[in-house]
mmCIF file of C-alpha atoms and ligand atoms in Angstrom:
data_model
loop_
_atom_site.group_PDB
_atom_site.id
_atom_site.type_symbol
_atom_site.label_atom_id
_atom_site.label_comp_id
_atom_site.label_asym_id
_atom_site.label_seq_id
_atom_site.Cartn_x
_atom_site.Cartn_y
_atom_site.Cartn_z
ATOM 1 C CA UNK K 14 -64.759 125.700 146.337
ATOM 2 C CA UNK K 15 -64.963 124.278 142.772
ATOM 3 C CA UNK K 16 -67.861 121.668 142.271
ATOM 4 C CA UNK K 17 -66.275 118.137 141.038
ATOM 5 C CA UNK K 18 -68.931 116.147 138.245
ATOM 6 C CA UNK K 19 -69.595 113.524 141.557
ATOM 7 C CA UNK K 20 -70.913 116.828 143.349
ATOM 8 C CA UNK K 21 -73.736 117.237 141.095
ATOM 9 C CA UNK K 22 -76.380 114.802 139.682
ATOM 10 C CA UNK K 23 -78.853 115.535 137.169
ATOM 11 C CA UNK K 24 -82.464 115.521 137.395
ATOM 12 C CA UNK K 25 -83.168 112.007 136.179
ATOM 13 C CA UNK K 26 -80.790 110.467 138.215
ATOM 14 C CA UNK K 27 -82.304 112.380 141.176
ATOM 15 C CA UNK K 28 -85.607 111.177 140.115
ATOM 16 C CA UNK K 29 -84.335 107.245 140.219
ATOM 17 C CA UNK K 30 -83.585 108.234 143.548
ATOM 18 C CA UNK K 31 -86.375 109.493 144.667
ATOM 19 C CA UNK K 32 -88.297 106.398 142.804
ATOM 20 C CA UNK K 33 -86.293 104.039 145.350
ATOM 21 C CA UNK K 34 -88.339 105.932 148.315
ATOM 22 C CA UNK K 35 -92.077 106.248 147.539
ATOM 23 C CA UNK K 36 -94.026 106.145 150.434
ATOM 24 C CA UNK K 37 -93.061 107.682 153.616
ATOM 25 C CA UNK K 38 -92.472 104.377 155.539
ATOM 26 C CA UNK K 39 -89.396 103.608 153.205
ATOM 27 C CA UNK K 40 -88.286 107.167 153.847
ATOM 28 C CA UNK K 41 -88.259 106.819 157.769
ATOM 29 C CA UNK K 42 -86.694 103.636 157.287
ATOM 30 C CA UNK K 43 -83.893 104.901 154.961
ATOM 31 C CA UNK K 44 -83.306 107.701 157.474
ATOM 32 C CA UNK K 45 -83.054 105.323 160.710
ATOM 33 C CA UNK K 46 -80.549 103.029 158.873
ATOM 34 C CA UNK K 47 -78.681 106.015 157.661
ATOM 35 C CA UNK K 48 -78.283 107.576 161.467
ATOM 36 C CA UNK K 49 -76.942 104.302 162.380
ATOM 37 C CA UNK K 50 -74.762 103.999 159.818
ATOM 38 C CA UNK K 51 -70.848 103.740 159.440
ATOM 39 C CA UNK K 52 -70.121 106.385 156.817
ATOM 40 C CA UNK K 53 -66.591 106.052 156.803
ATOM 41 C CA UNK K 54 -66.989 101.990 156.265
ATOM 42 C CA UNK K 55 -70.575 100.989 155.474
ATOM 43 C CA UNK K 56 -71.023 97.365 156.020
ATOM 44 C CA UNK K 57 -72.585 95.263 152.831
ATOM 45 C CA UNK K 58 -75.608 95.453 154.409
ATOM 46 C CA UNK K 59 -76.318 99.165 155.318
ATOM 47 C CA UNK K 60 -74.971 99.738 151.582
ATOM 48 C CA UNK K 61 -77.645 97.399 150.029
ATOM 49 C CA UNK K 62 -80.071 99.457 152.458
ATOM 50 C CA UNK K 63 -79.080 102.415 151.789
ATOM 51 C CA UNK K 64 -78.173 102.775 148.393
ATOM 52 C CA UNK K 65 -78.746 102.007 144.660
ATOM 53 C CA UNK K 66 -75.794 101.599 143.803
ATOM 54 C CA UNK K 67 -74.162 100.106 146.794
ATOM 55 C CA UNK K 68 -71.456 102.528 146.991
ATOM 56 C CA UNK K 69 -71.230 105.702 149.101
ATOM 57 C CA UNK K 70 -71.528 108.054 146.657
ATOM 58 C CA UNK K 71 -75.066 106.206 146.126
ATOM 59 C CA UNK K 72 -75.840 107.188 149.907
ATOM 60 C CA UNK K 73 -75.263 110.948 148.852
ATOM 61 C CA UNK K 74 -77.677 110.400 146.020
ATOM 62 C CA UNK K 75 -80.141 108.687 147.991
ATOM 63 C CA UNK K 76 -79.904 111.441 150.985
ATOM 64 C CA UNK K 77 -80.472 114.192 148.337
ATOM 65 C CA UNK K 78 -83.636 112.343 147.309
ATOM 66 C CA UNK K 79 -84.696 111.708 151.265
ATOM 67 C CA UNK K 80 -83.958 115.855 151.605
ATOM 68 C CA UNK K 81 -85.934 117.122 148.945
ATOM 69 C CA UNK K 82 -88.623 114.939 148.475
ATOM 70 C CA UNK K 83 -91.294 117.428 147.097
ATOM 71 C CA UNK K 84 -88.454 119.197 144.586
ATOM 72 C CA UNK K 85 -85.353 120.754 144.288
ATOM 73 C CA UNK K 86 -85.269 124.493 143.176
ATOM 74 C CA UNK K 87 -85.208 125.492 139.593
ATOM 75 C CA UNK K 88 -82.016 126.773 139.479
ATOM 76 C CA UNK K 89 -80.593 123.565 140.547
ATOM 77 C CA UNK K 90 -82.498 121.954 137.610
ATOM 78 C CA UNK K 91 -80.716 124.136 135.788
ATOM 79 C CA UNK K 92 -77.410 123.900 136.690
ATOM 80 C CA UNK K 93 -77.559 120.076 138.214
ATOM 81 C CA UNK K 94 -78.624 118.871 141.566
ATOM 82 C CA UNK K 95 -75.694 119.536 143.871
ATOM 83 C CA UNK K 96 -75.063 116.758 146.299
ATOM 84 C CA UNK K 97 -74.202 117.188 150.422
ATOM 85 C CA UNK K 98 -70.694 117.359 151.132
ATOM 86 C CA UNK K 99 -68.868 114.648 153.236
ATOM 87 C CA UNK K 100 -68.984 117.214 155.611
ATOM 88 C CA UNK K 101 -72.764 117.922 155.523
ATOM 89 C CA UNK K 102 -73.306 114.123 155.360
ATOM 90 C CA UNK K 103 -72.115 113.770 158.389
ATOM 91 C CA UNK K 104 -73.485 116.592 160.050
ATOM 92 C CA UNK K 105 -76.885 115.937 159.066
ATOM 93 C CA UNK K 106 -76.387 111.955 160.123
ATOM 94 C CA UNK K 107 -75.168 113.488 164.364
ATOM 95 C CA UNK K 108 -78.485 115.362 164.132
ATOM 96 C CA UNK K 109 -80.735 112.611 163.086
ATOM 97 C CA UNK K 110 -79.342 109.877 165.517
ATOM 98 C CA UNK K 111 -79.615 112.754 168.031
ATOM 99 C CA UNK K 112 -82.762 113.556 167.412
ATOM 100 C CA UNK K 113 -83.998 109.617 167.046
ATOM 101 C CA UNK K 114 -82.397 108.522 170.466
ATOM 102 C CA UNK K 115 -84.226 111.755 172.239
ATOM 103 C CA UNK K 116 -87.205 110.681 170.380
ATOM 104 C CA UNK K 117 -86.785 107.109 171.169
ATOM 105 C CA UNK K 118 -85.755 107.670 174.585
ATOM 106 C CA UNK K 119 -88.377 110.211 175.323
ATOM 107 C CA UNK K 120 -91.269 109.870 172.662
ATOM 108 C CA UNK K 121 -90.705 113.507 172.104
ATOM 109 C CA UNK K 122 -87.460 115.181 170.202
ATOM 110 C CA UNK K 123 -86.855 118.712 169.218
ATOM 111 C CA UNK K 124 -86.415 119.021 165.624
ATOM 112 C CA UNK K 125 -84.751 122.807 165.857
ATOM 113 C CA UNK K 126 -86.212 126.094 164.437
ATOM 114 C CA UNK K 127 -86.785 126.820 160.604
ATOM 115 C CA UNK K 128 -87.913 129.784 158.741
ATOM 116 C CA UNK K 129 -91.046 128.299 156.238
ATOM 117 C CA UNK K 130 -93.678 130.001 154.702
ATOM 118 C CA UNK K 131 -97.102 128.542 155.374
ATOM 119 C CA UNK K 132 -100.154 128.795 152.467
ATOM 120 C CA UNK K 133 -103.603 127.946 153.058
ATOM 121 C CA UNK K 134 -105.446 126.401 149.820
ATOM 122 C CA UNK K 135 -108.489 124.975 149.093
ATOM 123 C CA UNK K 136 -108.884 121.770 147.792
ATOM 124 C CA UNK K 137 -112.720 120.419 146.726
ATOM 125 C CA UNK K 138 -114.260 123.910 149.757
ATOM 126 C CA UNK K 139 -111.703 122.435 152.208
ATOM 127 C CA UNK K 140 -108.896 124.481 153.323
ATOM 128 C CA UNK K 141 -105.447 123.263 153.860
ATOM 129 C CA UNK K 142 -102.347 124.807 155.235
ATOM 130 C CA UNK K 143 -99.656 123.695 153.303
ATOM 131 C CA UNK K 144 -95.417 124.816 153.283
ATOM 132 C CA UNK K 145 -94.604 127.168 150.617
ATOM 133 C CA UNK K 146 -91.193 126.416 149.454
ATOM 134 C CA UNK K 147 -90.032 127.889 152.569
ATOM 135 C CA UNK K 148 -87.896 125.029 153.501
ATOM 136 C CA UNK K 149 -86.074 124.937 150.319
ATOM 137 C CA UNK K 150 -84.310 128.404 151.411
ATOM 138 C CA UNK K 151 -82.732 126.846 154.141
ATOM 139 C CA UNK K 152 -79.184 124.998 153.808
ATOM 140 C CA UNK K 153 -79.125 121.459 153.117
ATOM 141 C CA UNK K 154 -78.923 119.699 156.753
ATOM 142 C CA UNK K 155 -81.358 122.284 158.194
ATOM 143 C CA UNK K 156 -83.342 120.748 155.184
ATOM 144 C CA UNK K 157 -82.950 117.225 155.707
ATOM 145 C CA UNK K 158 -83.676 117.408 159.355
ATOM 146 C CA UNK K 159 -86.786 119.243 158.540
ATOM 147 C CA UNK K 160 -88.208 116.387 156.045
ATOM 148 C CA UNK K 161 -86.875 114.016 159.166
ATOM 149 C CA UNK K 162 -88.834 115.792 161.245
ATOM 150 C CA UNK K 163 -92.132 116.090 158.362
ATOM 151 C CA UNK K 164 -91.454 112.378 158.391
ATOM 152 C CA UNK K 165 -92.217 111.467 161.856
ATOM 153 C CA UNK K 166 -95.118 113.789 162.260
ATOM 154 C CA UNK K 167 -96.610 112.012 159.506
ATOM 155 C CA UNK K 168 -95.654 108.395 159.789
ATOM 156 C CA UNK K 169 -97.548 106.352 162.567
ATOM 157 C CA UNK K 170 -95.537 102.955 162.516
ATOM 158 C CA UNK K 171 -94.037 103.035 165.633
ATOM 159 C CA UNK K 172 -89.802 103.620 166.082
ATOM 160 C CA UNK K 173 -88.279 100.383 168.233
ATOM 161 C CA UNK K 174 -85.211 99.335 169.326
ATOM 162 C CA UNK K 175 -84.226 95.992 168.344
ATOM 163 C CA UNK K 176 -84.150 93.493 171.567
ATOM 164 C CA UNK K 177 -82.236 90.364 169.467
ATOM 165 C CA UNK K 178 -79.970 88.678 171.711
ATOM 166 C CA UNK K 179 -76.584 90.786 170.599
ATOM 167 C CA UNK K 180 -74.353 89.035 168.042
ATOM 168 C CA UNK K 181 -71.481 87.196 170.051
ATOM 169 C CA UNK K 182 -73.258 89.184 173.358
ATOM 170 C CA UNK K 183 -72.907 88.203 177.052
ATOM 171 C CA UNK K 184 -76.525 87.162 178.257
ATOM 172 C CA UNK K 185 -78.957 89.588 178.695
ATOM 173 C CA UNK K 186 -77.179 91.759 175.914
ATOM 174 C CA UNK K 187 -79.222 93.205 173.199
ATOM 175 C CA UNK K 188 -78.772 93.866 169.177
ATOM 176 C CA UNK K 189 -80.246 97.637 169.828
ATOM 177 C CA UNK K 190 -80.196 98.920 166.475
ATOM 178 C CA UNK K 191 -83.047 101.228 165.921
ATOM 179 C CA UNK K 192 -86.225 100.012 163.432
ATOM 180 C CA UNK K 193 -89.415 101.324 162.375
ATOM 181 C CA UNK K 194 -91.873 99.160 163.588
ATOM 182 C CA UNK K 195 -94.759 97.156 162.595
ATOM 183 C CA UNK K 196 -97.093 94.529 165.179
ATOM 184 C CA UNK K 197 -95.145 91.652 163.005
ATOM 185 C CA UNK K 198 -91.930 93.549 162.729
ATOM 186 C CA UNK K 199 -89.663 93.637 165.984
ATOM 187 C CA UNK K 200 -86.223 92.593 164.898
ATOM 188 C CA UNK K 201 -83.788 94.929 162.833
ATOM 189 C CA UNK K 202 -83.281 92.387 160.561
ATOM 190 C CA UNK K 203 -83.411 89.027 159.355
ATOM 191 C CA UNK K 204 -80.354 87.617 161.513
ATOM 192 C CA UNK K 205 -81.813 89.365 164.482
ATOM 193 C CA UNK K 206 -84.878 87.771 164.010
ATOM 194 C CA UNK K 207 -82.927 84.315 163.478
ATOM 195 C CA UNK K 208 -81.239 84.064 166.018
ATOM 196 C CA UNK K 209 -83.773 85.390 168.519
ATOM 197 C CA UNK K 210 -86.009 82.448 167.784
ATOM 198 C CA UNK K 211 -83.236 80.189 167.939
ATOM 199 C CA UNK K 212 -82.317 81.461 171.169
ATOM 200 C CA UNK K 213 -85.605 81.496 172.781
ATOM 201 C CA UNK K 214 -86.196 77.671 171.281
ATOM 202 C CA UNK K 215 -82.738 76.471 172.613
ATOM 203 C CA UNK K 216 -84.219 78.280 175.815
ATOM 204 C CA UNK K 217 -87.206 75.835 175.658
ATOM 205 C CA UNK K 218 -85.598 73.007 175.230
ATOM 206 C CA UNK K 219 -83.223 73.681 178.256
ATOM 207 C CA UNK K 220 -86.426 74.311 180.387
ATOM 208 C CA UNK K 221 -88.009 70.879 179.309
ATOM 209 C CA UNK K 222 -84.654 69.198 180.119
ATOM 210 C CA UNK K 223 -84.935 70.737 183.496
ATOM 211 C CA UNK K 224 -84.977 67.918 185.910
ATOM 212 C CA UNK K 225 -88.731 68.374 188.272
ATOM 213 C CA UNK K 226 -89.258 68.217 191.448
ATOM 214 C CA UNK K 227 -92.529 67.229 191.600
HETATM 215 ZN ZN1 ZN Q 21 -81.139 93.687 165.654
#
């Protein structure tokens, strides 16, 4: 199929990407909003997450950037960086949230099978085995799931599940959007964490109302 101009991106724009993403915390967190996401209607606020430029075609951007992290290959330089389809967008987001809710679910998830090469160097007499480009053979959502799964080997802030009283919920419902984690971070988001306080200090104040029997 012929490549449309909004199916490639060249390096610099990549690079503002990739800029948007530094450290690997912002990387899991970009890829748990994205598995959550509505692709086919993003809401404001998983747009302003998720991309740049607020727009879908931003998310694209943004998920080549997540993908390859540590380069694209040189003939892609050369020609411009060619962006996942709709098609492979999707794709790519089923196996993420499937391999999230396993790994949520289970604190283990299999990531799948990939064909890298592995290189040991030596940096100041210390070896290291490092990947050598071997990921970059494989098609683009084998590739992305591979820096998913890269990601959560690496990253030690714990995954949660957001327990917010649900928005307009029966009680006892929950928000349960997924999160990374920190000891101060437990909510999804601002509103979650809103209007769990609120709840549990209207909660309060009904117990202090409570007439005693004592
Ligand atoms: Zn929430």
């Amino acid at each position: 199929m012929e490549q449309t101009p909004e199916d490639t991106i060249d390096i610099d724009s990549l690079m503002c990407a990739r800029a948007q993403l530094t450290d690997p915390r912002t990387r899991l967190s970009w890829a748990v909003v994205f598995a959550q996401a509505w692709l086919e209607r993003p809401s404001k606020e998983d747009l302003r997450r998720l991309s740049a430029t607020r727009d879908v075609h931003g998310i694209r951007v943004m998920l080549k950037a997540f993908t390859d992290w540590a380069g694209g290959t040189a003939a892609e330089r050369r020609k411009g960086i060619s962006l996942f389809t709709d098609d492979e967008m999707r794709t790519t987001q089923q196996r993420f949230r499937r391999i999230l809710e396993e790994y949520l679910e289970h604190q283990t998830a299999s990531i799948g099978r990939f064909y890298v090469e592995l290189r040991v160097i030596t940096i100041n007499g210390r070896p290291y085995l490092i990947q050598d480009n071997g990921a970059l053979d494989l098609p683009p959502v084998d590739r992305a799931v591979f820096a998913l799964g890269l990601l959560l080997h690496e990253h030690t802030d714990p995954l949660r599940v957001c327990r917010a009283p649900k928005y307009r919920g029966n009680e006892g419902e929950t928000c349960g959007r997924w999160l990374v984690g920190r000891p101060d971070r437990i909510y999804c988001s601002d509103t979650c964490r809103n209007r769990a306080t609120t709840r549990h200090s209207r909660q309060k104040k009904r117990l202090k109302h409570l007439p005693t029997t004592a």
